[in-house]
Amino acid sequence: MAAALSIESVKSQAKGLAYRNQAFIGGKFVDAASGKTFDCTSPIDGKVLTQVAAGDKEDVDRAVKAARAAFEDGRWSRQAPAKRKQVLLRWADLLEKHAAELALLETLDMGKPIGDSARIDIPAVVNCIRWNAEAVDKIYDEVAPTGDDAVAMLVREPMGVIAAVVPWNFPLLMAAWKMGPALATGNSMIIKPAEQSPLTMIRAAELAAEAGIPDGVLNVVPGFGETAGQALGRHMDVDCIAFTGSGEVGKLFMKYSGESNMKRVTLECGGKTPNIIMADAPDLDAAATAAAWGIFFNQGEVCNAGSRLLVEDKVKDQVVEKVMQVAKTLRVGDPLDPATQMGAMVDDTQMNRVLSYIEKGQSEGAKMKMGGKRILGETGGYYIEPTVFDGVKNDMTIAQEEIFGPVLSTITFGDADEAIKIGNDTIYGLAAAVWTSDIKKAHRAAKSLRAGSVWVNCFDAGDMTTPFGGYKQSGFGRDKSLHAMEKYTELKTIWIDLS
Ligand code: NAD
């Protein structure tokens, strides 16, 4: 859609855009109880787009009350799944109808290329809501194999009030991964979008109301992590926190839960994905091209970005050369230009964080082969060149810590065993990839790599049918697929005596 547009037409659409900037509680747009707002800044040029309600404890309280009331009176939780399906399908249709507006909001708010927002993010959001809606009236409960003197039913029930606290890299999509299964199974929700990127979620909630999701079932409280986020984490009447974000904040949510009502917590945290290219990969050029996209897509702000490129020593030069060739052709620049392939970093803090990792890489002795600098500073926006390091050792900071930017660390290995050892030598375990023509090697690597997803001869593959989530400090709990519904439902045993 966006590819057919010119930058001028995208920019003129952007000028006409209205921003919803309040909290959405109990079916109404409201200001924060304190009256406070915060600047919503576009990373494209550093200019303020609008002022957004800065939700805090009192707003969270109001939203939880609205969500609890809706849950208790059954206006959504006790609807037949087929009825919830109809409403969610209407919502998906409305999201699709407003896809161009939502894509533009996403790009203005967080700096990803408009082509990606329009062709990847928003269609994936629509698909996620539709997929969960379609699934929910096709799931059966179980009857246990007891003797004839009893019937024991194992039933899944909605958990209650679910709060989702989400990051800024795929703002609406990360929320959709939680909303799809949680709403389909009958829960009420409060979403706390990241302070860097609240706009699409606020607008999506308005469309949810238009679709017929009853008041109080889907609430949005924009605001900061330490205020609104923490208030949700510590609330005594929130049953479950579904979090996507950094490991550091993920650990805080476990603490909040322990210090409050032992609410369920599921965490999707960061990653340091090893992308392992063996010399016998079916097509080294294809593997190297995928490696470049695997790190530079979405400016590298991807939790499963292939940030560690592990290459067998004898083909390392060839692979790195090809990665750089691809990187040099990438169009970095104005995210509103449909031809742009890499946009702006989400804010100046993130940009500076990435630049300091680049410095650290050099000071620890890694060899910077290309990139490494801020560019387009004259625009006022936050752009970084695609950056490739060679000669990285796995114990260097840039190989161990999540950079969340367009920075690739190349590490060499001698054989498959060494590759697996290096691949697993990280606190993370979100994803891994292996490229080889040898089926035995591929299978062994897939089994040995401690990660929630392992891709063989591809990178970042998957769809709504496959679970996504981490091992180790990448978190626990899975988004996507029917397994995601397990996070938002309790399993009840009903034993009926027939003796
Ligand atoms: P972040 O952890 O700083 O923030 C995530 C969310 O938590 C935001 O809504 C923020 O407001 C909130 N938050 C921040 N501090 C808080 C606090 N003290 N108490 C309660 N809430 C708080 O992460 P980010 O910088 O927005 O996102 C980047 C991180 O997210 C990366 O580490 C990335 O790997 C991770 N991520 C993971 C996945 C996944 O599926 N595993 C997907 C996307 C992003």
Coordinates of C-alpha atoms and ligand atoms in Angstrom, one line a residue:
M1 CA 0.0 0.0 0.0
A2 CA 2.6 2.5 1.1
A3 CA 5.0 1.5 -1.7
A4 CA 2.6 2.9 -4.2
L5 CA 2.6 6.2 -2.4
S6 CA 5.0 9.1 -2.7
I7 CA 6.7 10.6 0.3
E8 CA 4.8 13.8 -0.4
S9 CA 1.4 12.0 -0.1
V10 CA 2.5 10.2 3.1
K11 CA 3.6 13.6 4.5
S12 CA 0.4 15.3 3.6
Q13 CA -1.6 12.5 5.2
A14 CA 0.5 12.9 8.3
K15 CA -0.3 16.6 8.5
G16 CA -4.1 15.8 8.5
L17 CA -3.8 13.3 11.3
A18 CA -5.7 13.7 14.6
Y19 CA -4.0 12.3 17.7
R20 CA -6.0 10.6 20.4
N21 CA -4.0 11.4 23.5
Q22 CA -6.0 10.6 26.6
A23 CA -6.5 7.5 28.7
F24 CA -9.3 5.2 27.7
I25 CA -11.1 4.0 30.8
G26 CA -14.6 2.4 31.1
G27 CA -15.3 3.2 27.5
K28 CA -14.5 6.9 27.7
F29 CA -11.5 9.1 26.9
V30 CA -10.4 10.8 30.1
D31 CA -7.5 13.0 31.2
A32 CA -5.1 11.7 33.9
A33 CA -6.6 12.3 37.3
S34 CA -3.6 14.6 38.1
G35 CA -4.1 16.5 34.9
K36 CA -0.5 15.8 34.0
T37 CA 0.6 15.0 30.4
F38 CA 3.9 14.1 28.8
D39 CA 5.5 15.0 25.4
C40 CA 5.0 12.5 22.7
T41 CA 8.0 13.1 20.5
S42 CA 8.6 11.8 17.0
P43 CA 12.1 10.3 16.5
I44 CA 11.9 11.3 12.9
D45 CA 12.7 14.9 13.7
G46 CA 12.7 15.2 17.5
K47 CA 9.5 17.3 17.4
V48 CA 6.6 17.0 19.8
L49 CA 3.5 15.3 18.1
T50 CA 1.1 15.8 21.0
Q51 CA 0.8 15.8 24.8
V52 CA -0.4 12.4 26.2
A53 CA -2.2 11.9 29.5
A54 CA 0.4 10.8 32.1
G55 CA -1.5 8.0 33.9
D56 CA -0.5 7.1 37.5
K57 CA -1.8 5.2 40.5
E58 CA -5.2 6.8 40.6
D59 CA -5.8 6.2 36.9
V60 CA -4.7 2.6 37.2
D61 CA -7.1 2.2 40.1
R62 CA -10.0 3.6 38.0
A63 CA -9.1 1.3 35.1
V64 CA -8.8 -1.8 37.3
K65 CA -12.2 -1.0 38.9
A66 CA -13.8 -0.6 35.4
A67 CA -12.2 -3.9 34.3
R68 CA -13.2 -5.8 37.4
A69 CA -16.8 -4.5 37.2
A70 CA -17.0 -5.6 33.5
F71 CA -15.5 -9.0 34.4
E72 CA -17.8 -9.6 37.3
D73 CA -21.1 -8.8 35.6
G74 CA -20.2 -11.0 32.7
R75 CA -20.9 -8.5 29.9
W76 CA -17.9 -10.1 28.1
S77 CA -16.6 -12.9 30.3
R78 CA -19.8 -14.8 30.2
Q79 CA -20.6 -14.2 26.6
A80 CA -20.6 -17.3 24.4
P81 CA -17.2 -17.6 22.7
A82 CA -19.0 -17.4 19.3
K83 CA -20.4 -14.0 20.4
R84 CA -17.0 -12.7 21.4
K85 CA -15.6 -14.0 18.2
Q86 CA -18.1 -11.8 16.2
V87 CA -17.1 -8.7 18.1
L88 CA -13.4 -9.3 17.8
L89 CA -13.8 -10.0 14.1
R90 CA -15.6 -6.6 13.7
W91 CA -12.7 -5.0 15.6
A92 CA -10.2 -6.7 13.2
D93 CA -12.1 -5.3 10.3
L94 CA -12.1 -1.8 11.7
L95 CA -8.3 -2.0 12.4
E96 CA -7.9 -3.1 8.8
K97 CA -10.1 -0.3 7.5
H98 CA -8.0 2.2 9.4
A99 CA -4.7 0.5 8.6
A100 CA -3.2 3.4 6.7
E101 CA -3.9 5.8 9.7
L102 CA -2.5 3.3 12.2
A103 CA 0.6 2.6 10.1
L104 CA 1.3 6.3 9.9
L105 CA 0.8 6.8 13.7
E106 CA 3.2 3.9 14.4
T107 CA 5.8 5.4 12.1
L108 CA 5.5 8.9 13.4
D109 CA 5.6 7.7 17.0
M110 CA 8.5 5.3 16.9
G111 CA 10.4 5.9 13.7
K112 CA 10.1 2.6 11.8
P113 CA 9.8 2.8 8.0
I114 CA 6.2 3.4 6.8
G115 CA 6.6 0.5 4.4
D116 CA 7.2 -1.8 7.4
S117 CA 4.3 -0.4 9.5
A118 CA 1.9 -0.7 6.5
R119 CA 3.0 -4.1 5.2
I120 CA 4.2 -5.8 8.4
D121 CA 3.0 -4.4 11.7
I122 CA -0.6 -3.4 11.1
P123 CA -1.5 -6.5 8.9
A124 CA 0.0 -8.7 11.6
V125 CA -2.1 -6.9 14.3
V126 CA -5.3 -7.5 12.3
N127 CA -4.3 -11.1 11.6
C128 CA -3.6 -11.7 15.3
I129 CA -6.9 -10.5 16.5
R130 CA -8.7 -12.4 13.7
W131 CA -6.8 -15.6 14.4
N132 CA -7.6 -15.6 18.1
A133 CA -11.3 -14.7 17.4
E134 CA -11.6 -17.6 14.9
A135 CA -9.9 -20.0 17.3
V136 CA -11.8 -19.4 20.5
D137 CA -15.1 -21.1 19.6
K138 CA -13.3 -24.2 18.4
I139 CA -11.6 -25.2 21.6
Y140 CA -13.1 -27.9 23.8
D141 CA -12.5 -28.6 27.5
E142 CA -11.6 -32.1 28.8
V143 CA -13.2 -34.9 30.7
A144 CA -10.8 -36.9 32.9
P145 CA -10.6 -40.7 32.5
T146 CA -12.1 -41.4 36.0
G147 CA -14.1 -44.5 36.9
D148 CA -17.9 -44.7 36.4
D149 CA -18.6 -43.4 39.9
A150 CA -17.5 -39.8 39.0
V151 CA -17.4 -37.3 36.2
A152 CA -14.4 -35.0 36.3
M153 CA -14.3 -32.0 34.0
L154 CA -11.2 -30.0 33.4
V155 CA -12.3 -26.6 32.3
R156 CA -10.4 -23.4 31.4
E157 CA -11.8 -20.2 32.8
P158 CA -10.8 -16.6 32.1
M159 CA -8.4 -15.4 34.7
G160 CA -10.1 -12.0 35.3
V161 CA -8.3 -8.7 35.0
I162 CA -5.2 -8.8 32.9
A163 CA -2.7 -6.0 32.6
A164 CA -0.4 -5.9 29.6
V165 CA 2.7 -3.7 29.9
V166 CA 4.4 -3.5 26.5
P167 CA 7.5 -2.0 24.7
W168 CA 8.0 0.5 21.9
N169 CA 9.6 -1.6 19.2
F170 CA 6.4 -3.1 17.7
P171 CA 4.0 -1.0 19.8
L172 CA 0.6 -2.2 18.6
L173 CA 1.7 -5.7 17.6
M174 CA 3.1 -6.6 21.1
A175 CA -0.1 -5.4 22.6
A176 CA -2.1 -7.5 20.1
W177 CA -0.2 -10.6 20.9
K178 CA -1.6 -10.2 24.5
M179 CA -5.0 -8.8 23.6
G180 CA -5.9 -11.4 21.0
P181 CA -5.8 -14.4 23.4
A182 CA -6.7 -12.6 26.6
L183 CA -9.9 -10.9 25.2
A184 CA -10.9 -14.0 23.1
T185 CA -10.9 -16.1 26.3
G186 CA -13.2 -13.5 28.1
N187 CA -10.8 -11.5 30.3
S188 CA -10.9 -7.7 30.9
M189 CA -7.7 -5.8 30.2
I190 CA -5.7 -2.7 31.0
I191 CA -2.9 -1.9 28.5
K192 CA 0.0 0.3 29.4
P193 CA 1.8 1.2 26.2
A194 CA 5.4 2.3 26.4
E195 CA 5.8 6.1 27.0
Q196 CA 7.7 6.3 23.7
S197 CA 4.9 5.0 21.6
P198 CA 1.3 5.3 23.0
L199 CA -0.6 6.6 20.0
T200 CA -1.7 3.5 18.1
M201 CA -2.9 1.7 21.2
I202 CA -5.1 4.6 22.2
R203 CA -6.7 4.8 18.8
A204 CA -7.1 1.0 18.6
A205 CA -9.1 1.1 21.8
E206 CA -11.5 3.6 20.3
L207 CA -12.0 1.2 17.4
A208 CA -12.6 -1.7 19.8
A209 CA -15.4 0.3 21.4
E210 CA -16.8 1.0 17.9
A211 CA -16.7 -2.7 17.2
G212 CA -18.8 -3.5 20.3
I213 CA -16.2 -4.5 22.9
P214 CA -18.2 -3.5 26.0
D215 CA -17.1 -0.6 28.2
G216 CA -14.6 -1.5 30.8
V217 CA -13.3 -4.6 29.0
L218 CA -10.4 -2.9 27.2
N219 CA -8.8 0.0 29.0
V220 CA -5.6 2.0 28.1
V221 CA -3.6 3.8 30.7
P222 CA -0.6 5.6 29.0
G223 CA 2.1 6.8 31.3
F224 CA 5.6 6.0 32.6
G225 CA 7.0 2.7 33.8
E226 CA 7.8 3.7 37.4
T227 CA 4.4 5.2 37.8
A228 CA 1.6 3.6 35.8
G229 CA 3.6 0.4 35.1
Q230 CA 4.5 -0.1 38.7
A231 CA 1.0 0.7 39.9
L232 CA -0.3 -2.2 37.7
G233 CA 2.4 -4.5 38.9
R234 CA 1.6 -3.9 42.5
H235 CA -2.2 -3.7 42.2
M236 CA -4.1 -6.0 44.5
D237 CA -6.9 -6.6 42.1
V238 CA -4.9 -7.3 38.9
D239 CA -4.8 -11.1 38.3
C240 CA -2.1 -11.3 35.8
I241 CA 0.6 -9.2 34.2
A242 CA 1.7 -10.0 30.7
F243 CA 4.9 -8.1 30.1
T244 CA 7.2 -7.6 27.1
G245 CA 10.3 -5.5 27.6
S246 CA 13.7 -5.6 29.1
G247 CA 14.9 -8.3 31.5
E248 CA 15.6 -5.6 34.2
V249 CA 12.0 -4.5 34.3
G250 CA 10.7 -8.1 33.9
K251 CA 12.5 -8.9 37.2
L252 CA 10.8 -6.0 38.8
F253 CA 7.4 -7.4 37.9
M254 CA 8.2 -10.6 39.6
K255 CA 9.1 -8.6 42.7
Y256 CA 5.9 -6.5 42.5
S257 CA 3.9 -9.7 42.3
G258 CA 5.6 -11.2 45.3
E259 CA 5.1 -8.0 47.3
S260 CA 1.4 -7.7 46.4
N261 CA -1.1 -10.4 45.5
M262 CA 1.0 -13.1 43.8
K263 CA -0.5 -12.2 40.5
R264 CA 0.5 -14.4 37.6
V265 CA 3.4 -12.9 35.6
T266 CA 4.5 -13.8 32.2
L267 CA 7.6 -12.2 30.7
E268 CA 8.9 -11.8 27.1
C269 CA 12.3 -10.2 27.6
G270 CA 15.3 -9.6 25.5
G271 CA 17.6 -11.8 23.4
K272 CA 21.0 -12.2 22.0
T273 CA 20.2 -14.5 19.1
P274 CA 23.0 -16.6 17.6
N275 CA 22.7 -16.8 13.9
I276 CA 25.0 -19.8 13.0
I277 CA 26.2 -20.1 9.5
M278 CA 28.1 -23.3 8.8
A279 CA 30.4 -23.6 5.7
D280 CA 28.0 -26.2 4.2
A281 CA 25.0 -23.9 4.3
P282 CA 22.8 -24.6 1.2
D283 CA 23.4 -21.0 -0.1
L284 CA 25.9 -18.8 1.7
D285 CA 24.8 -15.7 -0.1
A286 CA 21.2 -16.3 0.9
A287 CA 22.3 -16.9 4.5
A288 CA 24.4 -13.7 4.6
T289 CA 21.5 -11.7 3.1
A290 CA 19.2 -13.1 5.8
A291 CA 21.8 -12.3 8.4
A292 CA 21.9 -8.7 7.3
W293 CA 18.1 -8.3 7.4
G294 CA 18.1 -10.3 10.7
I295 CA 20.0 -7.5 12.4
F296 CA 19.0 -4.3 10.4
F297 CA 15.3 -4.9 10.2
N298 CA 13.4 -2.4 12.4
Q299 CA 16.7 -0.6 13.0
G300 CA 17.8 -3.6 15.0
E301 CA 15.2 -2.9 17.6
V302 CA 14.0 -6.4 17.6
C303 CA 14.1 -8.8 20.6
N304 CA 15.1 -11.7 18.5
A305 CA 17.5 -9.7 16.2
G306 CA 20.3 -11.9 14.9
S307 CA 22.8 -9.7 16.8
R308 CA 25.5 -12.5 17.1
L309 CA 26.6 -13.7 13.7
L310 CA 28.5 -17.0 14.3
V311 CA 30.3 -18.0 11.1
E312 CA 32.5 -21.1 10.4
D313 CA 36.1 -19.7 10.0
K314 CA 36.7 -20.9 6.5
V315 CA 33.8 -19.0 5.0
K316 CA 33.8 -16.0 7.4
D317 CA 35.4 -13.4 5.0
Q318 CA 33.0 -14.4 2.3
V319 CA 29.9 -14.1 4.5
V320 CA 30.9 -10.8 6.2
E321 CA 31.7 -9.3 2.7
K322 CA 28.2 -10.2 1.5
V323 CA 26.5 -8.9 4.7
M324 CA 28.3 -5.6 4.2
Q325 CA 27.3 -5.5 0.5
V326 CA 23.6 -5.9 1.6
A327 CA 24.0 -3.3 4.4
K328 CA 25.5 -0.8 2.0
T329 CA 22.4 -1.0 -0.2
L330 CA 20.0 -0.3 2.7
R331 CA 18.2 3.0 2.5
V332 CA 18.5 4.6 5.9
G333 CA 16.5 7.8 6.3
D334 CA 13.1 9.5 6.6
P335 CA 10.7 6.8 7.9
L336 CA 7.8 8.6 6.0
D337 CA 9.5 7.8 2.7
P338 CA 8.0 4.6 1.3
A339 CA 11.5 3.7 -0.1
T340 CA 13.2 3.8 3.3
Q341 CA 14.4 0.5 4.7
M342 CA 15.9 1.6 8.0
G343 CA 14.3 4.5 10.0
A344 CA 15.1 6.3 13.2
M345 CA 16.0 4.9 16.6
V346 CA 13.0 5.3 19.0
D347 CA 14.5 8.3 21.0
D348 CA 17.7 10.0 21.8
T349 CA 18.2 7.8 24.9
Q350 CA 18.2 4.7 22.8
M351 CA 20.3 6.2 20.1
N352 CA 23.0 7.2 22.7
R353 CA 22.8 3.8 24.3
V354 CA 23.5 2.1 21.0
L355 CA 26.4 4.6 20.2
S356 CA 27.9 3.8 23.6
Y357 CA 27.8 0.1 22.8
I358 CA 29.6 0.8 19.5
E359 CA 32.3 2.7 21.4
K360 CA 32.6 -0.2 23.9
G361 CA 33.0 -2.7 21.1
Q362 CA 35.9 -0.7 19.7
S363 CA 37.5 -0.2 23.1
E364 CA 37.3 -3.9 23.9
G365 CA 39.1 -4.7 20.7
A366 CA 36.4 -5.7 18.2
K367 CA 37.1 -4.5 14.6
M368 CA 34.5 -2.2 13.2
K369 CA 34.1 -3.0 9.5
M370 CA 31.5 -0.5 8.6
G371 CA 29.1 2.1 10.1
G372 CA 29.2 3.1 13.7
K373 CA 28.0 6.7 13.5
R374 CA 25.0 8.9 14.0
I375 CA 23.8 10.3 10.7
L376 CA 21.2 12.8 9.5
G377 CA 21.6 14.8 12.7
E378 CA 20.5 17.9 10.8
T379 CA 17.0 16.5 10.6
G380 CA 16.8 16.6 14.4
G381 CA 16.0 12.8 14.3
Y382 CA 17.9 9.8 15.7
Y383 CA 19.6 7.8 13.0
I384 CA 22.4 5.3 13.2
E385 CA 24.3 3.7 10.3
P386 CA 24.1 -0.1 9.9
T387 CA 27.2 -1.2 11.8
V388 CA 29.2 -4.4 11.4
F389 CA 31.9 -5.7 13.8
D390 CA 34.3 -8.5 13.0
G391 CA 36.7 -10.3 15.4
V392 CA 34.3 -10.3 18.2
K393 CA 34.9 -12.6 21.2
N394 CA 31.8 -14.0 22.8
D395 CA 32.8 -12.6 26.2
M396 CA 32.9 -9.0 24.9
T397 CA 30.1 -6.7 26.1
I398 CA 28.7 -6.3 22.6
A399 CA 28.3 -10.1 22.4
Q400 CA 26.7 -10.4 25.8
E401 CA 24.4 -7.4 26.3
E402 CA 21.4 -6.6 24.3
I403 CA 22.1 -3.6 22.2
F404 CA 18.7 -3.2 20.5
G405 CA 20.2 -1.3 17.6
P406 CA 21.7 -1.9 14.1
V407 CA 24.9 -3.5 15.4
L408 CA 26.1 -6.9 14.2
S409 CA 28.8 -8.8 16.1
T410 CA 30.7 -11.4 14.0
I411 CA 32.2 -14.3 15.9
T412 CA 34.0 -17.3 14.2
F413 CA 33.9 -20.9 15.2
G414 CA 35.8 -24.1 14.0
D415 CA 33.1 -26.8 14.1
A416 CA 29.4 -27.4 15.0
D417 CA 30.1 -28.3 18.7
E418 CA 31.9 -25.0 19.2
A419 CA 29.1 -23.1 17.5
I420 CA 26.5 -24.6 19.8
K421 CA 28.7 -23.9 22.8
I422 CA 29.1 -20.2 21.9
G423 CA 25.5 -20.0 20.8
N424 CA 24.3 -21.1 24.3
D425 CA 26.9 -19.0 26.2
T426 CA 24.5 -16.2 27.0
I427 CA 22.0 -15.4 29.7
Y428 CA 19.3 -15.2 26.9
G429 CA 17.4 -17.9 25.1
L430 CA 14.8 -16.3 22.9
A431 CA 15.8 -17.6 19.4
A432 CA 18.6 -19.1 17.4
A433 CA 19.2 -20.0 13.8
V434 CA 21.4 -22.5 12.0
W435 CA 22.3 -22.8 8.3
T436 CA 23.6 -26.1 7.0
S437 CA 22.9 -28.7 4.3
D438 CA 23.6 -31.6 6.7
I439 CA 20.3 -32.8 8.2
K440 CA 22.0 -34.5 11.1
K441 CA 23.9 -31.4 12.0
A442 CA 20.8 -29.2 11.7
H443 CA 18.8 -31.5 13.9
R444 CA 21.5 -31.8 16.5
A445 CA 21.9 -28.0 16.6
A446 CA 18.1 -27.4 16.8
K447 CA 17.9 -29.8 19.8
S448 CA 21.0 -28.4 21.6
L449 CA 20.3 -24.7 21.3
R450 CA 18.6 -23.5 24.4
A451 CA 16.1 -21.1 22.8
G452 CA 12.3 -20.8 22.4
S453 CA 12.6 -20.8 18.6
V454 CA 15.2 -22.3 16.4
W455 CA 15.2 -21.6 12.7
V456 CA 16.9 -23.9 10.2
N457 CA 18.0 -22.4 6.9
C458 CA 15.9 -19.4 7.5
F459 CA 15.7 -16.5 9.9
D460 CA 12.8 -15.0 11.9
A461 CA 10.2 -17.4 10.4
G462 CA 6.9 -18.1 12.1
D463 CA 3.3 -17.2 12.0
M464 CA 0.3 -17.1 14.4
T465 CA 0.3 -20.9 14.6
T466 CA 3.7 -21.1 16.3
P467 CA 4.5 -20.0 19.9
F468 CA 7.0 -17.3 20.6
G469 CA 8.9 -16.8 23.8
G470 CA 12.0 -17.5 25.7
Y471 CA 14.2 -19.9 27.6
K472 CA 16.5 -18.6 30.5
Q473 CA 16.4 -14.8 31.0
S474 CA 14.5 -14.2 27.9
G475 CA 11.5 -14.9 30.0
F476 CA 8.7 -17.4 30.3
G477 CA 5.2 -17.9 28.9
R478 CA 4.5 -17.9 25.2
D479 CA 2.7 -15.4 22.8
K480 CA 0.9 -16.6 19.7
S481 CA -0.6 -20.0 18.9
L482 CA -3.3 -21.7 21.1
H483 CA -0.7 -22.0 23.8
A484 CA -0.9 -18.3 24.5
M485 CA -4.4 -18.8 25.8
E486 CA -3.0 -20.9 28.6
K487 CA -1.5 -17.7 30.1
Y488 CA -4.9 -16.0 30.4
T489 CA -7.0 -18.9 31.7
E490 CA -7.1 -20.9 35.0
L491 CA -7.5 -24.7 34.8
K492 CA -10.3 -25.8 37.1
T493 CA -11.2 -29.4 38.0
I494 CA -14.9 -30.1 38.6
W495 CA -15.4 -33.5 40.2
I496 CA -19.0 -34.8 40.3
D497 CA -19.7 -37.7 42.5
L498 CA -22.0 -40.3 40.8
S499 CA -21.6 -43.1 43.3
Ligands
NAD1 P1 11.5 -1.6 29.1 O1 11.6 -2.8 29.9 O2 12.2 -0.4 29.5 O3 10.0 -1.1 29.0 C1 8.9 -2.0 28.7 C2 7.6 -1.5 29.4 O4 7.8 -1.6 30.8 C3 7.3 -0.1 29.0 O5 5.9 0.0 28.9 C4 7.7 0.7 30.3 O6 7.0 1.9 30.5 C5 7.5 -0.3 31.4 N1 8.4 -0.1 32.5 C6 9.6 0.5 32.5 N2 10.1 0.6 33.8 C7 9.1 0.1 34.6 C8 9.0 -0.1 36.0 N3 10.0 0.3 36.8 N4 7.9 -0.7 36.5 C9 6.9 -1.1 35.7 N5 7.0 -0.9 34.3 C10 8.1 -0.3 33.8 O7 11.8 -2.0 27.6 P2 11.8 -1.1 26.3 O8 13.0 -0.3 26.3 O9 10.5 -0.5 26.1 O10 11.8 -2.3 25.2 C11 13.0 -2.9 24.8 C12 13.1 -4.2 25.5 O11 12.0 -5.1 25.2 C13 14.3 -5.0 25.0 O12 15.0 -5.5 26.0 C14 13.7 -6.1 24.1 O13 14.4 -7.2 23.9 C15 12.4 -6.3 24.8 N6 11.4 -6.9 23.9 C16 11.1 -8.3 24.0 C17 10.2 -8.9 23.2 C18 9.9 -10.4 23.3 O14 8.9 -10.8 22.8 N7 10.7 -11.1 24.0 C19 9.6 -8.2 22.2 C20 9.9 -6.8 22.1 C21 10.8 -6.2 23.0

